[in-house]
PDB file of C-alpha atoms in Angstrom:
ATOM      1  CA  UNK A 527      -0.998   8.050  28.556  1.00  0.00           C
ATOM      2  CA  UNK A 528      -1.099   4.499  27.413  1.00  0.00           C
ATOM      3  CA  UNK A 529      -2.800   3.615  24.498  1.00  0.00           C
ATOM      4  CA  UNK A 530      -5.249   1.040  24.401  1.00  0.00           C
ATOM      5  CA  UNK A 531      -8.279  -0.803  22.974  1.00  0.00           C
ATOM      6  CA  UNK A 532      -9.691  -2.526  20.021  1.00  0.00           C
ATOM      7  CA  UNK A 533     -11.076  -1.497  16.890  1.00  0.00           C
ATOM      8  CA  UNK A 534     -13.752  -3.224  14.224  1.00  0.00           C
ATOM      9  CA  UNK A 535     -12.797  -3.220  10.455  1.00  0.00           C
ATOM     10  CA  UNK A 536     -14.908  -4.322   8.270  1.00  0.00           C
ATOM     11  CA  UNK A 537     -13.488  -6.356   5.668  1.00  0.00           C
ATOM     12  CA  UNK A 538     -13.138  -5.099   2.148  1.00  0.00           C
ATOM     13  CA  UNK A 539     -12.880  -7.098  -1.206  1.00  0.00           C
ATOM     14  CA  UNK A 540     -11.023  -5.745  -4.626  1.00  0.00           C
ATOM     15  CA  UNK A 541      -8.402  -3.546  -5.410  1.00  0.00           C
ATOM     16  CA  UNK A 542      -7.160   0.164  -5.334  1.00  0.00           C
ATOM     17  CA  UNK A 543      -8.331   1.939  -8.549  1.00  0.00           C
ATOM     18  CA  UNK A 544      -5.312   2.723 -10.838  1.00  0.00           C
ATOM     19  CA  UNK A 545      -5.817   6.608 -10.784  1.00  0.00           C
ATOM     20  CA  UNK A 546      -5.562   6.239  -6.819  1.00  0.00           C
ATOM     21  CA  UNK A 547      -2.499   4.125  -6.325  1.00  0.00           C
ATOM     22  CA  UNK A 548      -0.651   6.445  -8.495  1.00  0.00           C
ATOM     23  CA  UNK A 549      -1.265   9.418  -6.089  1.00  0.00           C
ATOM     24  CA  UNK A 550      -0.554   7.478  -3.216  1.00  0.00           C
ATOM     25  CA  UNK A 551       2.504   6.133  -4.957  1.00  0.00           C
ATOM     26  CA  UNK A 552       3.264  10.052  -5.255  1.00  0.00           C
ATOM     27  CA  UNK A 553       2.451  11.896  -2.207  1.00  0.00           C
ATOM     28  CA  UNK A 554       4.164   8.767  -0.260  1.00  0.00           C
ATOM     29  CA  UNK A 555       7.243   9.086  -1.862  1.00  0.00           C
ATOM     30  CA  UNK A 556       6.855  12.768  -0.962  1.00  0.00           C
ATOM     31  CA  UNK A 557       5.696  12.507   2.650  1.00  0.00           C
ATOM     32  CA  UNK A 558       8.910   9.937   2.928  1.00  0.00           C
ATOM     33  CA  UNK A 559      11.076  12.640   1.170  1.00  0.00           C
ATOM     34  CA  UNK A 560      10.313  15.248   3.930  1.00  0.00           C
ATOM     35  CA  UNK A 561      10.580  13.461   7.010  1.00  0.00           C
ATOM     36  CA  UNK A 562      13.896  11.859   5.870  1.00  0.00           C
ATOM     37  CA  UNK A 563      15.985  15.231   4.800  1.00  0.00           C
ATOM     38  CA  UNK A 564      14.178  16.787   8.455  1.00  0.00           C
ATOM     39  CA  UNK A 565      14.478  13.615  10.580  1.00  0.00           C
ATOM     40  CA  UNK A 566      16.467  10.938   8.950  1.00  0.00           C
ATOM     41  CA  UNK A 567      15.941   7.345   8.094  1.00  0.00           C
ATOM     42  CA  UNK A 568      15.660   6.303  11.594  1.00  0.00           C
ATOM     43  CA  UNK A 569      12.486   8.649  11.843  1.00  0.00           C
ATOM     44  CA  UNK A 570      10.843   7.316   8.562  1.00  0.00           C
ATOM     45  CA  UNK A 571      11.400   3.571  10.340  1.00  0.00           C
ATOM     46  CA  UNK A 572       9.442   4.364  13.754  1.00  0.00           C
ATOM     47  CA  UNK A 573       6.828   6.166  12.343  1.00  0.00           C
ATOM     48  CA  UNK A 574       5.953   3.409   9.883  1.00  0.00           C
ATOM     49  CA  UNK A 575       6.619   1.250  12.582  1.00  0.00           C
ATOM     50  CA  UNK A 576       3.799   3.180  14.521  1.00  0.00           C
ATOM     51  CA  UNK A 577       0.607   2.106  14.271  1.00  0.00           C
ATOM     52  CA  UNK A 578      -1.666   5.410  14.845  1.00  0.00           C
ATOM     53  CA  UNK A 579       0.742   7.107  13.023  1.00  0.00           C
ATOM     54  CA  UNK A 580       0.683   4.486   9.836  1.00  0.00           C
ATOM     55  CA  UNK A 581      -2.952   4.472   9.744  1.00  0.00           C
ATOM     56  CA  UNK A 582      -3.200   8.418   9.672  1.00  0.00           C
ATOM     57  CA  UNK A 583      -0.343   8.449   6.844  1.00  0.00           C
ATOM     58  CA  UNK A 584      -3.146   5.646   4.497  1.00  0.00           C
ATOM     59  CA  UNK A 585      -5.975   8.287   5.409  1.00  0.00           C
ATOM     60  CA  UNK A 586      -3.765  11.227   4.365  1.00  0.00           C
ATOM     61  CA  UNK A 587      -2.845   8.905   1.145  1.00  0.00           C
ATOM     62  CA  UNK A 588      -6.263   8.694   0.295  1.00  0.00           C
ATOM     63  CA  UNK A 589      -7.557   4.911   2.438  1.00  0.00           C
ATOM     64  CA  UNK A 590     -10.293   4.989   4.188  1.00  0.00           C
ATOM     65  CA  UNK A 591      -9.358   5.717   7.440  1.00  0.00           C
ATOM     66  CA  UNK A 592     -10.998   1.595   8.575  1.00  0.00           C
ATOM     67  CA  UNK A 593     -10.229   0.272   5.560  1.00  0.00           C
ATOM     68  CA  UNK A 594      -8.665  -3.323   6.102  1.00  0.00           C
ATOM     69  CA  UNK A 595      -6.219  -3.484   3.306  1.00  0.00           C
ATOM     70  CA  UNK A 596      -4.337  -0.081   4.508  1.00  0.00           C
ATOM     71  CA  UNK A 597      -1.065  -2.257   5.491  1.00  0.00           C
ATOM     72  CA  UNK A 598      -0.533  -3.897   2.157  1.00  0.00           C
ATOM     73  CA  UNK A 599      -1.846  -0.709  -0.346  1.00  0.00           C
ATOM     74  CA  UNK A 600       0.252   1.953   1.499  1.00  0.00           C
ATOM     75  CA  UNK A 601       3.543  -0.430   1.688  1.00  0.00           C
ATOM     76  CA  UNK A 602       2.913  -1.647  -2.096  1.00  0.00           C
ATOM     77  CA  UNK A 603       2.840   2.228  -2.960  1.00  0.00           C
ATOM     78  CA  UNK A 604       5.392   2.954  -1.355  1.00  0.00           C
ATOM     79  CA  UNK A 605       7.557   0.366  -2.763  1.00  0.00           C
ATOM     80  CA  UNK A 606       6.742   1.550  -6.135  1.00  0.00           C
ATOM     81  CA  UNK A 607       7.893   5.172  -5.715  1.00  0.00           C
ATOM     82  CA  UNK A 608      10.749   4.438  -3.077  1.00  0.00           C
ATOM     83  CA  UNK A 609      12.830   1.743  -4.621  1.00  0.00           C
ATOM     84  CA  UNK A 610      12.925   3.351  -7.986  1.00  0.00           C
ATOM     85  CA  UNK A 611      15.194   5.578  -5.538  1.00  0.00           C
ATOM     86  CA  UNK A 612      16.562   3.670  -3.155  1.00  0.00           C
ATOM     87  CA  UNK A 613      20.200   4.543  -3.980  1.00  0.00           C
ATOM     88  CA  UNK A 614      19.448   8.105  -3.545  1.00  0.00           C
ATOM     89  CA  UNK A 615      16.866   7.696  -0.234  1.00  0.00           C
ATOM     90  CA  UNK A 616      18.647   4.607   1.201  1.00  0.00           C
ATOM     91  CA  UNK A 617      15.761   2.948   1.838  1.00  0.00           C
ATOM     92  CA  UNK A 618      14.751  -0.227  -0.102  1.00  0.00           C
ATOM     93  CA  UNK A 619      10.904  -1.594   0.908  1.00  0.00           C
ATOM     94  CA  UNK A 620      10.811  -5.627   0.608  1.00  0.00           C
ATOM     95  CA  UNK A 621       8.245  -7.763   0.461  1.00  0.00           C
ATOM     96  CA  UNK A 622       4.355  -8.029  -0.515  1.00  0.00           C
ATOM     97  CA  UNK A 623       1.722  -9.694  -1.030  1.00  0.00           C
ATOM     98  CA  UNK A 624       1.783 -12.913  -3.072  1.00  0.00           C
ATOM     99  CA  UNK A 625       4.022 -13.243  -6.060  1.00  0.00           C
ATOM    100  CA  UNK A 626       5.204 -10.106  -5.143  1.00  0.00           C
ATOM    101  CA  UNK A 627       6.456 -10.943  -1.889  1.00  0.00           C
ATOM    102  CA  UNK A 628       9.629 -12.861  -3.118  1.00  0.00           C
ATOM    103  CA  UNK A 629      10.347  -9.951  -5.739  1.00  0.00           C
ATOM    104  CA  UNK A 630      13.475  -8.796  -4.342  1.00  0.00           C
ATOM    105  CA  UNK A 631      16.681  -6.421  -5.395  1.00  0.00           C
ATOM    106  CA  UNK A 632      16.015  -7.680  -9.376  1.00  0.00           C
ATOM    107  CA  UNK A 633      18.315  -5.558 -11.243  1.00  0.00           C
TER     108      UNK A 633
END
Protein backbone atom coordinates (compact mmCIF):
# COMPACT_ATOMS: atom_id res chain seq x y z
CA UNK A 1 0.00 0.00 0.00
CA UNK A 2 1.45 3.32 -0.88
CA UNK A 3 1.46 5.93 1.43
CA UNK A 4 0.16 9.16 0.69
CA UNK A 5 -1.30 12.59 1.56
CA UNK A 6 -0.78 15.75 3.40
CA UNK A 7 -0.99 16.77 6.82
CA UNK A 8 -1.67 20.41 8.70
CA UNK A 9 0.70 21.41 11.61
CA UNK A 10 0.12 24.11 13.29
CA UNK A 11 3.02 26.08 14.08
CA UNK A 12 4.40 26.26 17.57
CA UNK A 13 6.60 29.03 19.24
CA UNK A 14 9.20 28.40 22.38
CA UNK A 15 11.12 25.73 23.61
CA UNK A 16 11.04 22.16 25.21
CA UNK A 17 10.83 22.52 29.05
CA UNK A 18 14.13 21.37 30.70
CA UNK A 19 12.51 18.48 32.79
CA UNK A 20 11.20 17.13 29.26
CA UNK A 21 14.27 17.22 27.10
CA UNK A 22 16.06 15.34 29.71
CA UNK A 23 13.64 12.32 29.40
CA UNK A 24 13.65 12.44 25.86
CA UNK A 25 17.40 12.77 25.94
CA UNK A 26 17.00 9.40 28.07
CA UNK A 27 14.49 7.13 26.69
CA UNK A 28 16.10 8.09 23.08
CA UNK A 29 19.32 7.03 23.91
CA UNK A 30 17.50 3.92 25.17
CA UNK A 31 15.10 3.28 22.30
CA UNK A 32 18.52 3.74 20.04
CA UNK A 33 20.29 1.25 22.44
CA UNK A 34 17.72 -1.54 21.68
CA UNK A 35 17.21 -1.42 18.15
CA UNK A 36 21.02 -1.24 17.54
CA UNK A 37 22.24 -4.49 19.74
CA UNK A 38 18.71 -6.30 17.91
CA UNK A 39 19.05 -4.72 14.44
CA UNK A 40 22.24 -2.87 13.97
CA UNK A 41 23.22 0.57 12.92
CA UNK A 42 21.84 0.19 9.54
CA UNK A 43 18.31 -0.31 11.24
CA UNK A 44 18.65 2.77 13.60
CA UNK A 45 19.52 4.83 10.07
CA UNK A 46 16.19 3.79 8.08
CA UNK A 47 13.98 4.10 10.74
CA UNK A 48 15.07 7.65 11.52
CA UNK A 49 15.18 8.03 8.03
CA UNK A 50 11.38 7.05 8.03
CA UNK A 51 9.06 9.49 8.36
CA UNK A 52 5.87 7.68 10.10
CA UNK A 53 8.18 5.91 11.97
CA UNK A 54 10.23 9.25 13.25
CA UNK A 55 7.15 10.98 14.10
CA UNK A 56 5.78 7.97 16.27
CA UNK A 57 9.39 7.71 18.01
CA UNK A 58 8.79 12.15 19.09
CA UNK A 59 5.19 11.00 20.32
CA UNK A 60 6.64 8.03 22.24
CA UNK A 61 9.45 10.69 23.49
CA UNK A 62 6.93 12.77 24.81
CA UNK A 63 6.07 15.57 21.35
CA UNK A 64 2.97 16.10 20.53
CA UNK A 65 2.22 13.84 18.02
CA UNK A 66 1.58 17.46 15.29
CA UNK A 67 3.88 19.31 16.93
CA UNK A 68 6.08 21.25 14.27
CA UNK A 69 9.39 21.32 15.97
CA UNK A 70 9.49 17.27 16.35
CA UNK A 71 12.55 17.12 13.70
CA UNK A 72 14.87 19.46 15.49
CA UNK A 73 13.82 18.48 19.50
CA UNK A 74 14.06 14.67 18.91
CA UNK A 75 17.53 14.98 16.81
CA UNK A 76 18.91 17.70 19.44
CA UNK A 77 18.04 14.97 22.19
CA UNK A 78 19.36 12.59 20.69
CA UNK A 79 22.58 14.19 20.05
CA UNK A 80 22.91 14.92 23.62
CA UNK A 81 22.64 11.33 24.92
CA UNK A 82 24.23 9.58 21.74
CA UNK A 83 27.47 11.36 21.17
CA UNK A 84 28.45 11.33 24.77
CA UNK A 85 28.72 7.56 23.42
CA UNK A 86 29.49 7.53 20.16
CA UNK A 87 32.70 5.47 20.52
CA UNK A 88 30.80 2.80 22.18
CA UNK A 89 27.34 3.06 19.78
CA UNK A 90 29.21 4.15 16.61
CA UNK A 91 26.96 6.56 15.83
CA UNK A 92 27.85 10.31 16.00
CA UNK A 93 24.53 12.80 15.28
CA UNK A 94 25.79 16.18 13.44
CA UNK A 95 24.29 19.13 13.00
CA UNK A 96 21.42 21.52 14.50
CA UNK A 97 19.87 24.27 14.62
CA UNK A 98 21.73 27.60 14.62
CA UNK A 99 24.99 27.97 16.44
CA UNK A 100 24.68 24.56 17.06
CA UNK A 101 24.67 23.40 13.67
CA UNK A 102 28.48 23.94 13.00
CA UNK A 103 29.31 22.29 16.53
CA UNK A 104 31.07 19.38 15.31
CA UNK A 105 33.55 16.40 16.73
CA UNK A 106 35.00 19.24 19.51
CA UNK A 107 37.11 17.20 21.66
Amino acid sequence: MKRSGTADLPLHYGKVPPWLYERMSVLGLSIIEVILMDYGKDEVLRRLADPFWFQSFGAVMGMDWHSSGITTSVMGALKRSINPNSQSLGLYICGGKGKFSRKLLQS
